[in-house]
Every structure is written in structure tokens, then in C-alpha cells.
Amino acid sequence: MPTLVSHPDEVKVLSRRFGQGAANIDKYLELDGYKAVQQAIAEGPAWIIDTMKASGLRGRGGAGFPTGLKWSFVPKNDKAKYVLVNGDESEPGTCKDHVIFREDPHAVIEGTMIAGLAIGSKLGFIYLRGEYRYLLKIVEKAVAEAYERGFLGKNIFGTGVDFDIITQTGAGAYEVGEESALMESLEGKRGVPRIKPPFPAVVGLYGGPTVINNAETIASAPHILLMGGPAYAALGSERNGGTRLFGISGHVERPGVYELPMGYNLKKAIYEVAGGVKGGKKLKAVVPGGSSCPVLLPDELDVGLDFDQMGKAGTMLGSGGIVVLDETVSIVEFALRVISFYQHESCGWCIPCREGTDWIKKTLTRVYEGGGQKKDVANVQYLAENMMGRTFCPLGDAAAMPTLGFVKKFRQEFEDYIDGKKAGTPIITEQLHVGAH
Ligand SMILES: Cc1cc2nc3c(=O)[nH]c(=O)nc-3n(C[C@H](O)[C@H](O)[C@H](O)COP(=O)(O)O)c2cc1C
Ligand code: SF4
């Protein structure tokens, strides 16, 4: 089992069972497992939703939508309703959901049941990223244990309530992390997004009202019910309740997944929690929330890690994947790697994304390979600007935003590179042609 990292500034709510063998149901029960769902059954849907609203929890998948509000949108009708757990975790730099599945899978199961009770659903799906097949065994074992104990299936806990969970893996496509594409994939179709509205809360999986949440969001629910909404909210910052898991990777001394309060200072997260830049090198840039988030410069890091403060800083909190780049990194190369990922993962459904990612990649490849022309930087910027807001799903923006960040903040480096003053270590070009993920 990989070693878990730890730091005194961590506030362990979601991660409090990590490293304690809680994938086993007896251990989970010993550590307050399945208490929250029983309370939820006793108190009823309105209480669950009120508690979730009071917690200030905002979706941990990237967009930060308030979870209690999302659950409250599901119509109260007789249609079959569904809960979907988004465990696709494919955004480069994001590495926190897999730790939850590995260390505390019952928290995901219990959270799914709580979401189901809140919206009147009897069936939940846990959808795991294709590359996470190794986790499927752990999750399936936990689901089987819950069935054996009578916590899942008919008449759970002897309360007359029924709830089932089905697990499913993807086939390695980033796009199926987008909620409507995930539903298409789950229904056995090609993983392309659906037009919205209608939104999943009204017309989702198999046409039924559906709540879809990130795995971390779902796993937070049992903790919130146990500690109470206001107590959870108080751990975080204004309008950003609680704690979240941050994956800090790249050139830091102590990379890992840390649970920090919402609003925690980004600079402290890098220099204190993750031990600073590896080998005492100079910091060059930080991608703060997964590869789609615009890059920050070293003098822009004095900012709180929550959805609002990161927005004001011109970037995003995203999926909590902080990637630290030291002075040896060539931004030309890094920008090419990032766009190569999005070009490879574009589902091809709409033109601005399919063509835009391809042309940006082609142009940056030419620059990278030494044949760049002065106009290339402006062309890349023009292409990215024209993708923004013009694509069918947010993948187009996810590709354009970081590209714009790189060319705007590191324009001089691109121009120097084109002039022959290359920066950074060359990478193997074939890697870029097969996709960088
Ligand atoms: C291209 C793309 C990929 C996405 N990938 C993921 C993912 O891997 N995991 C995830 O939870 N959300 C992902 N999302 C966001 C989901 O569409 C959705 O907003 C999220 O699952 C909602 O859960 P939350 O409210 O708990 O954050 C992705 C969105 C887009 C546009
Ligand atoms: S933006 Fe368009 S082409 Fe790109 S992934 Fe979304 S639907 Fe597919």
C-alpha cells in the first residue's frame, strides 16, 4: 500500500479513516461507519437536504456547485431516480478520489445511500475511471460486505427502505467525466455529452431524475450528517464550507494528498505542507486545480484555496490538483503537453474544440520542434480565444483556458524559444503524438 502523507495543518474529516484499514466493514463500523445513513433514514429527506445546505459543501468535481441545492432540485415525483458517483478522475494533476476509494470505500457507499435517501432514489451507480480497474476489486468487496450485512438491498437496516448499488468502469476516456457523457457511457453508448437543459436533476440517466456528484463530494456526506452542517461549514471559509483533499504534485519535497480547510493559503500549501520546491530550486509556476486551470506565477500565490478566492485570482480551484513547476520546466513544452492531452481527449462532437485543440497542438508542436514563426504565439492565442464559450461542453474551455494562461503569462519565453533561445529539457516527441495522459 502506498504511504500516506500527513501534515499538522491538515484537518482530517474526510481522511480521518485513511490508513486504518477502513476498507474492511468491521473497521468502518468501529469508526462510526453507517451511523449517518441510519440517522438519515430516521430524520428524512428534508433534514438531509437542510443539513447539506447548511454545511456549505460545494461540489469537489471542479465546478463547485452547492451540493444541498443540487439535491433539492430533484423533482418529487414517482419517476425512478438515480444517484451517480463520478469516480472518473481523469483531469491531469488530480489524484484524490482514488485515495478515498482505496482507503475508505464504505464512505462512498454510505454517501451514495444518503444522496439516494435525500432525493427518493433506490439505485446508485459508482462509476470508476477505466484506468482505476485495480480499485474495482476494493469497491466491489465493500459493496458485497454491505449487502451481506443487510445495509444494501431490500429492507436496509430493517427499516423498510430499499437501496442498491451497481459499480461500473469507464474505458479510459476523459470526456466521460463530464456528467452527461458519463450517463451516455453508463447507458452503453458512446461517451459524448448531451445538450442541456434539461439538466440531469430533471432528465438524467435512463430519462429519470438523477443526482451526479464527484466521489469526494459524496464521501463527505456521512461526515457532514454526523458533525452537523454548521460545524462542517465553520471549518472552511466564507461560502466555501469544510475541508477538501488537495493533491500536491510536481516539483515539491513532499508530494501527496492532503486534507486542508477550504480557504487555506496556496503558498503555505506549497511551501509548508508540501515542503517547498524540490531540491531548493526556484519556483517557476503553479497549476492550481488540475490542468484546465490557468497557471499562476510565484508572486500570485498568496491566495486562499476556495472557489471564490481562486476565481478572483484569475484561475480556478477546479479539482484540487496543485501541480508545482520549478525553473527547469519549459513552458513551451508544458503547454504542448497540456494541449496534447485535450486534443487527444476531445470527443470530436463540435468543431471549435475538435479543430481548435488540433490546430493549437499543431502550432505548438511546430514551435517546440524548432520551426516556430513569430506569428505562432498570436495564432495560438487567437485560436484559444475563439474556442472559449463556443463549444458544446466545457472541455473546449478546459483546453483554451490554460493555453491562454501560458501564452499571456509566458509570452516572452515562447518568443525566445522561437528565436532559438530554447528553455528547458527536450522531451520525447512521440509521447506527445500518442497523447500525454
Ligand atoms: C470534460 C470534463 C471532465 C470532467 N471530469 C470529471 C471527473 O473526472 N470527475 C468529476 O467528479 N467531475 C468531472 N467533471 C465535472 C462533472 O461534469 C460534474 O460537474 C461533477 O461530477 C458534478 O459533481 P460535483 O457537484 O460533486 O462536483 C468533468 C467535467 C468536464 C466538462
Ligand atoms: S467541447 Fe465539443 S468536441 Fe470537445 S469534448 Fe465537448 S462536445 Fe466533444
XYZ file of C-alpha atoms and ligand atoms in Angstrom:
476
model
C 0.000 0.000 0.000
C 1.456 3.425 -0.912
C 2.480 5.542 2.059
C 0.036 8.225 3.145
C 1.410 11.692 3.782
C 0.462 13.892 6.700
C 0.963 17.452 7.978
C -0.051 19.156 11.248
C -2.108 21.796 9.378
C -4.381 19.124 7.994
C -7.934 18.960 9.310
C -8.883 15.334 8.953
C -12.574 14.948 8.351
C -12.795 13.018 5.116
C -9.382 11.440 5.603
C -9.809 10.530 9.260
C -10.169 6.815 8.464
C -7.319 6.728 5.935
C -4.554 4.297 6.818
C -6.704 2.436 9.347
C -7.949 -0.466 7.270
C -11.448 1.007 6.913
C -11.953 -0.730 3.573
C -12.956 -3.606 5.848
C -16.530 -3.187 7.039
C -15.821 -4.116 10.673
C -13.179 -1.405 10.929
C -15.503 1.050 9.186
C -18.254 0.266 11.696
C -15.812 0.682 14.588
C -15.023 4.176 13.238
C -18.669 5.423 13.211
C -19.457 3.818 9.856
C -23.086 3.529 8.705
C -24.334 5.663 11.617
C -25.028 8.697 9.431
C -27.196 6.770 6.970
C -29.301 5.336 9.805
C -29.806 8.829 11.157
C -30.718 9.976 7.644
C -33.389 7.261 7.405
C -34.791 8.304 10.790
C -34.795 12.041 10.064
C -35.948 12.025 6.423
C -35.089 13.814 3.154
C -35.832 17.393 4.250
C -33.421 17.085 7.175
C -30.678 15.637 4.947
C -31.007 18.433 2.402
C -31.153 21.157 5.079
C -28.022 19.742 6.723
C -26.191 19.575 3.413
C -27.211 23.134 2.579
C -26.063 24.367 5.997
C -22.686 22.640 5.502
C -21.801 24.933 2.597
C -20.368 21.906 0.753
C -19.647 22.713 -2.880
C -19.050 20.006 -5.459
C -15.497 18.700 -5.449
C -15.584 17.639 -9.126
C -14.477 21.059 -10.318
C -17.374 23.455 -10.775
C -18.110 23.963 -7.064
C -21.898 23.836 -7.304
C -23.587 23.754 -3.848
C -24.445 20.112 -3.144
C -27.523 20.599 -0.937
C -29.025 22.892 -3.557
C -28.337 20.373 -6.322
C -30.105 17.635 -4.357
C -33.070 19.944 -3.703
C -33.628 20.442 -7.464
C -34.720 16.826 -7.976
C -38.486 16.822 -8.525
C -40.615 14.955 -6.014
C -42.452 12.711 -8.461
C -42.949 8.951 -8.896
C -40.265 8.519 -11.577
C -37.340 6.176 -10.912
C -34.445 8.342 -9.716
C -30.732 7.666 -9.668
C -27.558 8.656 -7.848
C -24.340 8.637 -9.861
C -20.952 8.777 -8.220
C -18.434 10.334 -10.570
C -15.171 8.489 -9.964
C -13.769 9.242 -13.389
C -10.916 11.383 -12.017
C -9.089 11.946 -15.305
C -8.048 15.602 -15.187
C -4.223 15.641 -15.232
C -2.905 16.620 -11.809
C -5.961 15.284 -9.993
C -5.251 12.340 -7.740
C -7.509 12.481 -4.694
C -10.592 10.356 -5.419
C -8.574 7.182 -5.839
C -7.309 7.543 -2.259
C -10.906 7.654 -0.983
C -11.841 4.546 -2.969
C -8.757 2.739 -1.721
C -8.799 3.819 1.918
C -12.472 4.398 2.697
C -14.775 2.853 0.059
C -17.627 2.427 2.553
C -17.772 6.228 2.947
C -18.574 6.431 -0.790
C -21.222 3.707 -0.404
C -22.750 5.381 2.655
C -22.696 8.789 0.940
C -24.432 7.309 -2.113
C -27.161 5.911 0.123
C -27.578 9.305 1.827
C -27.895 11.081 -1.523
C -30.421 8.415 -2.558
C -32.495 8.975 0.589
C -32.403 12.740 0.028
C -33.863 12.519 -3.480
C -36.066 9.418 -3.158
C -33.830 7.098 -5.198
C -33.465 3.356 -4.737
C -30.474 2.839 -7.024
C -26.973 4.273 -7.112
C -24.079 3.735 -9.523
C -20.405 4.098 -8.723
C -18.605 4.883 -11.978
C -14.850 4.397 -11.819
C -12.295 5.677 -14.273
C -11.226 2.949 -16.731
C -7.639 3.094 -15.506
C -8.887 2.517 -11.931
C -9.820 -1.101 -12.547
C -7.445 -2.039 -9.721
C -9.772 -0.190 -7.363
C -12.827 -2.010 -8.608
C -11.957 -5.086 -6.529
C -11.777 -2.964 -3.366
C -15.037 -1.152 -4.091
C -16.865 -4.328 -5.134
C -15.712 -6.110 -1.982
C -17.006 -3.219 0.127
C -20.361 -3.266 -1.723
C -20.614 -7.047 -1.178
C -19.872 -6.619 2.549
C -22.628 -4.004 2.811
C -25.091 -6.391 1.105
C -24.063 -9.254 3.436
C -24.800 -7.115 6.499
C -28.196 -6.015 5.159
C -27.048 -2.402 4.706
C -27.788 -2.595 0.974
C -30.592 -4.370 -0.869
C -34.156 -4.817 0.351
C -35.300 -3.508 3.735
C -31.935 -1.977 4.704
C -31.220 -1.924 8.444
C -34.702 -3.467 8.837
C -36.285 -0.078 8.099
C -38.406 -0.994 5.077
C -36.158 1.142 2.809
C -34.583 -0.462 -0.319
C -31.327 0.683 -1.886
C -28.996 -0.970 -4.386
C -25.581 -0.033 -5.752
C -24.060 -1.058 -9.077
C -20.392 -0.485 -9.954
C -19.136 0.293 -13.449
C -15.831 1.283 -15.020
C -15.216 3.554 -17.981
C -12.914 2.671 -20.844
C -10.287 5.369 -20.448
C -11.945 8.480 -21.882
C -11.539 11.816 -20.065
C -14.743 13.151 -21.605
C -16.928 10.647 -19.748
C -16.097 12.560 -16.555
C -18.467 15.228 -17.897
C -21.754 14.370 -16.254
C -23.974 13.883 -19.291
C -21.295 11.975 -21.228
C -20.940 9.744 -18.168
C -24.654 8.960 -18.354
C -24.361 8.117 -22.051
C -21.443 5.830 -21.254
C -23.332 4.177 -18.397
C -26.254 3.540 -20.740
C -23.829 1.693 -23.021
C -23.486 4.409 -25.645
C -20.573 6.454 -26.971
C -19.425 8.893 -24.273
C -20.419 12.209 -25.835
C -22.219 14.937 -23.883
C -25.937 15.685 -24.013
C -27.490 19.037 -24.699
C -28.561 20.947 -21.568
C -31.195 21.819 -20.473
C -32.765 19.554 -19.427
C -30.315 19.126 -16.570
C -29.691 15.701 -15.017
C -31.693 16.570 -11.882
C -34.794 16.569 -14.088
C -33.904 14.265 -17.014
C -30.815 12.197 -16.381
C -29.881 8.539 -16.522
C -32.464 6.494 -18.476
C -34.542 9.681 -18.579
C -35.039 9.689 -14.805
C -34.154 12.484 -12.382
C -30.518 11.984 -11.436
C -28.081 13.429 -8.967
C -24.480 13.185 -10.107
C -21.675 14.080 -7.744
C -17.957 13.698 -7.532
C -16.744 10.834 -5.307
C -15.236 13.234 -2.752
C -18.497 15.215 -2.551
C -20.437 12.017 -1.931
C -17.938 10.680 0.631
C -18.215 13.966 2.565
C -21.954 13.496 3.190
C -21.753 10.950 6.053
C -19.226 13.135 7.914
C -21.420 16.199 7.466
C -24.506 14.464 8.835
C -22.542 13.195 11.842
C -20.931 16.528 12.744
C -23.812 18.792 11.676
C -23.953 21.259 8.783
C -22.872 24.429 10.654
C -19.887 22.695 12.315
C -18.676 21.482 8.912
C -19.206 24.909 7.338
C -17.195 26.557 10.127
C -14.074 24.593 9.132
C -13.879 26.384 5.797
C -14.074 29.934 4.503
C -16.974 32.180 3.560
C -19.412 30.441 1.160
C -16.962 27.514 0.968
C -17.742 25.051 3.726
C -15.486 22.389 5.177
C -12.267 20.830 4.038
C -11.120 19.229 0.831
C -8.452 16.890 -0.419
C -5.660 18.597 -2.345
C -3.272 16.556 -4.438
C 0.035 18.436 -4.464
C 2.385 17.086 -7.108
C 5.275 18.049 -9.342
C 8.444 19.655 -8.034
C 7.777 19.632 -4.286
C 9.630 17.904 -1.479
C 6.583 16.042 -0.110
C 4.057 15.356 -2.847
C 0.807 13.778 -1.740
C -2.872 14.162 -0.961
C -3.548 16.486 1.992
C -6.856 17.448 3.588
C -6.872 21.188 4.205
C -9.591 23.634 5.219
C -11.222 25.489 2.346
C -9.554 28.874 2.053
C -6.115 27.618 3.179
C -3.340 29.733 1.719
C -1.905 28.301 -1.527
C 1.622 29.496 -0.812
C 1.580 27.777 2.592
C 0.218 24.619 0.992
C 3.228 24.512 -1.328
C 5.982 25.743 0.989
C 4.883 24.352 4.354
C 2.530 21.437 3.772
C 4.314 20.011 0.722
C 7.760 21.092 1.931
C 8.575 23.656 -0.766
C 10.232 23.325 -4.151
C 12.243 20.147 -4.547
C 15.983 20.429 -4.151
C 15.778 24.140 -3.253
C 15.214 25.076 -6.904
C 13.386 28.239 -7.919
C 9.656 28.113 -8.418
C 8.509 28.908 -11.932
C 4.749 28.416 -11.994
C 1.831 26.632 -10.364
C -1.171 24.986 -11.974
C -3.541 25.277 -9.040
C -6.504 22.947 -9.622
C -5.914 20.449 -12.415
C -4.596 21.011 -15.935
C -7.567 23.091 -17.108
C -6.871 25.887 -14.586
C -4.886 28.924 -15.742
C -1.349 28.964 -14.419
C -0.231 31.207 -11.534
C 3.146 32.917 -11.207
C 5.233 32.773 -7.995
C 4.069 36.251 -6.946
C 0.388 35.287 -7.328
C 0.271 32.544 -4.729
C -0.847 34.492 -1.691
C -4.439 33.424 -2.199
C -6.934 31.249 -0.346
C -7.763 27.854 -1.775
C -11.502 28.221 -2.272
C -13.743 28.610 -5.317
C -14.278 32.369 -4.887
C -10.759 33.488 -3.991
C -9.224 31.438 -6.795
C -11.759 32.927 -9.217
C -10.763 36.431 -8.128
C -7.112 35.488 -8.721
C -7.979 34.755 -12.354
C -7.846 30.994 -12.105
C -9.919 28.170 -10.587
C -9.905 25.814 -7.630
C -11.001 23.067 -10.036
C -10.491 19.520 -8.901
C -7.876 20.289 -6.259
C -4.823 19.097 -8.187
C -1.974 21.518 -7.480
C 0.959 20.994 -9.856
C 4.203 22.772 -8.995
C 6.707 23.546 -11.759
C 10.279 24.510 -10.981
C 12.693 26.643 -13.005
C 13.795 23.702 -15.180
C 10.396 23.348 -16.834
C 9.959 24.685 -20.341
C 6.533 26.312 -20.547
C 6.522 25.730 -24.309
C 6.874 22.034 -23.661
C 4.386 22.072 -20.795
C 1.767 23.955 -22.838
C 2.234 21.443 -25.646
C 1.787 18.537 -23.253
C -1.409 20.032 -21.848
C -2.976 20.749 -25.249
C -1.900 17.306 -26.478
C -3.990 15.810 -23.712
C -7.086 17.838 -24.600
C -6.647 17.277 -28.336
C -6.436 13.545 -27.722
C -9.448 13.568 -25.388
C -11.706 15.858 -27.448
C -14.666 13.685 -28.375
C -14.837 15.395 -31.772
C -18.531 16.257 -31.470
C -18.203 20.017 -32.030
C -15.934 21.922 -34.391
C -14.359 24.626 -32.182
C -12.997 22.003 -29.781
C -12.104 19.325 -32.331
C -10.370 21.741 -34.703
C -9.182 24.251 -32.112
C -7.315 21.734 -29.963
C -5.831 20.182 -33.094
C -4.595 23.483 -34.548
C -3.169 24.663 -31.237
C -1.362 21.356 -30.854
C -0.037 21.525 -34.438
C 1.176 25.094 -33.952
C 2.805 24.403 -30.599
C 4.412 21.254 -31.995
C 5.960 23.330 -34.773
C 7.234 25.824 -32.220
C 8.504 23.060 -29.966
C 10.282 21.304 -32.795
C 12.165 24.452 -33.674
C 10.192 25.621 -36.729
C 8.148 28.288 -34.923
C 7.312 31.605 -36.546
C 6.755 34.931 -34.776
C 3.008 34.896 -35.584
C 2.527 31.499 -33.914
C 2.072 32.887 -30.403
C -0.624 35.294 -31.566
C -2.235 32.495 -33.576
C -2.369 30.194 -30.566
C -3.930 32.975 -28.516
C -6.454 33.721 -31.296
C -7.449 30.057 -31.579
C -7.862 29.663 -27.816
C -9.848 32.895 -27.511
C -12.206 31.732 -30.228
C -12.818 28.390 -28.547
C -13.834 29.997 -25.250
C -17.561 29.730 -24.642
C -18.223 28.356 -28.131
C -18.072 24.636 -27.528
C -20.794 22.108 -26.797
C -19.388 21.103 -23.415
C -16.790 22.648 -21.090
C -13.899 20.548 -22.430
C -13.309 23.241 -25.041
C -12.881 25.886 -22.333
C -10.790 23.447 -20.300
C -8.324 23.310 -23.201
C -8.443 27.014 -24.064
C -8.091 28.466 -20.548
C -4.692 27.014 -19.636
C -3.397 27.747 -23.150
C -4.362 31.404 -22.772
C -2.708 31.486 -19.347
C 0.551 30.135 -20.765
C 0.776 32.429 -23.773
C -0.237 35.528 -21.822
C 1.983 34.990 -18.777
C 4.958 33.450 -20.600
C 4.796 35.234 -23.955
C 8.459 36.214 -23.747
C 9.515 32.602 -23.190
C 7.561 31.497 -26.290
C 9.143 34.293 -28.327
C 12.643 33.500 -27.070
C 12.063 29.847 -27.884
C 11.080 30.759 -31.429
C 14.169 32.979 -31.687
C 16.266 29.952 -30.851
C 16.853 30.659 -27.193
C 15.261 27.395 -26.053
C 14.387 26.809 -22.392
C 14.000 23.502 -20.580
C 14.885 19.912 -21.328
C 13.545 18.376 -24.538
C 11.056 15.556 -24.188
C 10.488 12.564 -26.393
C 8.268 13.930 -29.152
C 6.474 10.590 -29.794
C 4.920 10.849 -26.333
C 3.053 13.901 -27.497
C 1.691 12.184 -30.561
C 0.134 9.304 -28.649
C -1.480 11.598 -26.063
C 0.119 12.720 -22.863
C -2.168 11.047 -20.298
C -14.502 17.296 -19.707
C -14.966 17.178 -18.289
C -14.436 16.194 -17.483
C -14.890 16.077 -16.174
N -14.337 15.104 -15.397
C -14.797 14.935 -14.139
C -14.277 13.905 -13.312
O -13.410 13.137 -13.711
N -14.783 13.784 -12.057
C -15.769 14.616 -11.579
O -16.223 14.450 -10.451
N -16.261 15.612 -12.322
C -15.810 15.786 -13.584
N -16.346 16.778 -14.354
C -17.426 17.602 -13.789
C -18.786 16.900 -13.934
O -19.348 17.236 -15.187
C -19.772 17.327 -12.850
O -19.801 18.721 -12.777
C -19.436 16.762 -11.476
O -19.351 15.361 -11.497
C -20.526 17.180 -10.501
O -20.202 16.756 -9.201
P -19.941 17.772 -8.016
O -21.112 18.718 -7.995
O -19.897 16.895 -6.822
O -18.647 18.451 -8.296
C -15.894 16.941 -15.673
C -16.397 17.942 -16.498
C -15.935 18.072 -17.784
C -16.504 19.141 -18.637
S -16.273 20.573 -26.437
Fe -17.290 19.516 -28.139
S -15.750 18.194 -29.142
Fe -14.936 18.922 -27.175
S -15.383 17.219 -25.813
Fe -17.083 18.695 -25.589
S -18.613 18.064 -27.103
Fe -16.725 16.965 -27.572
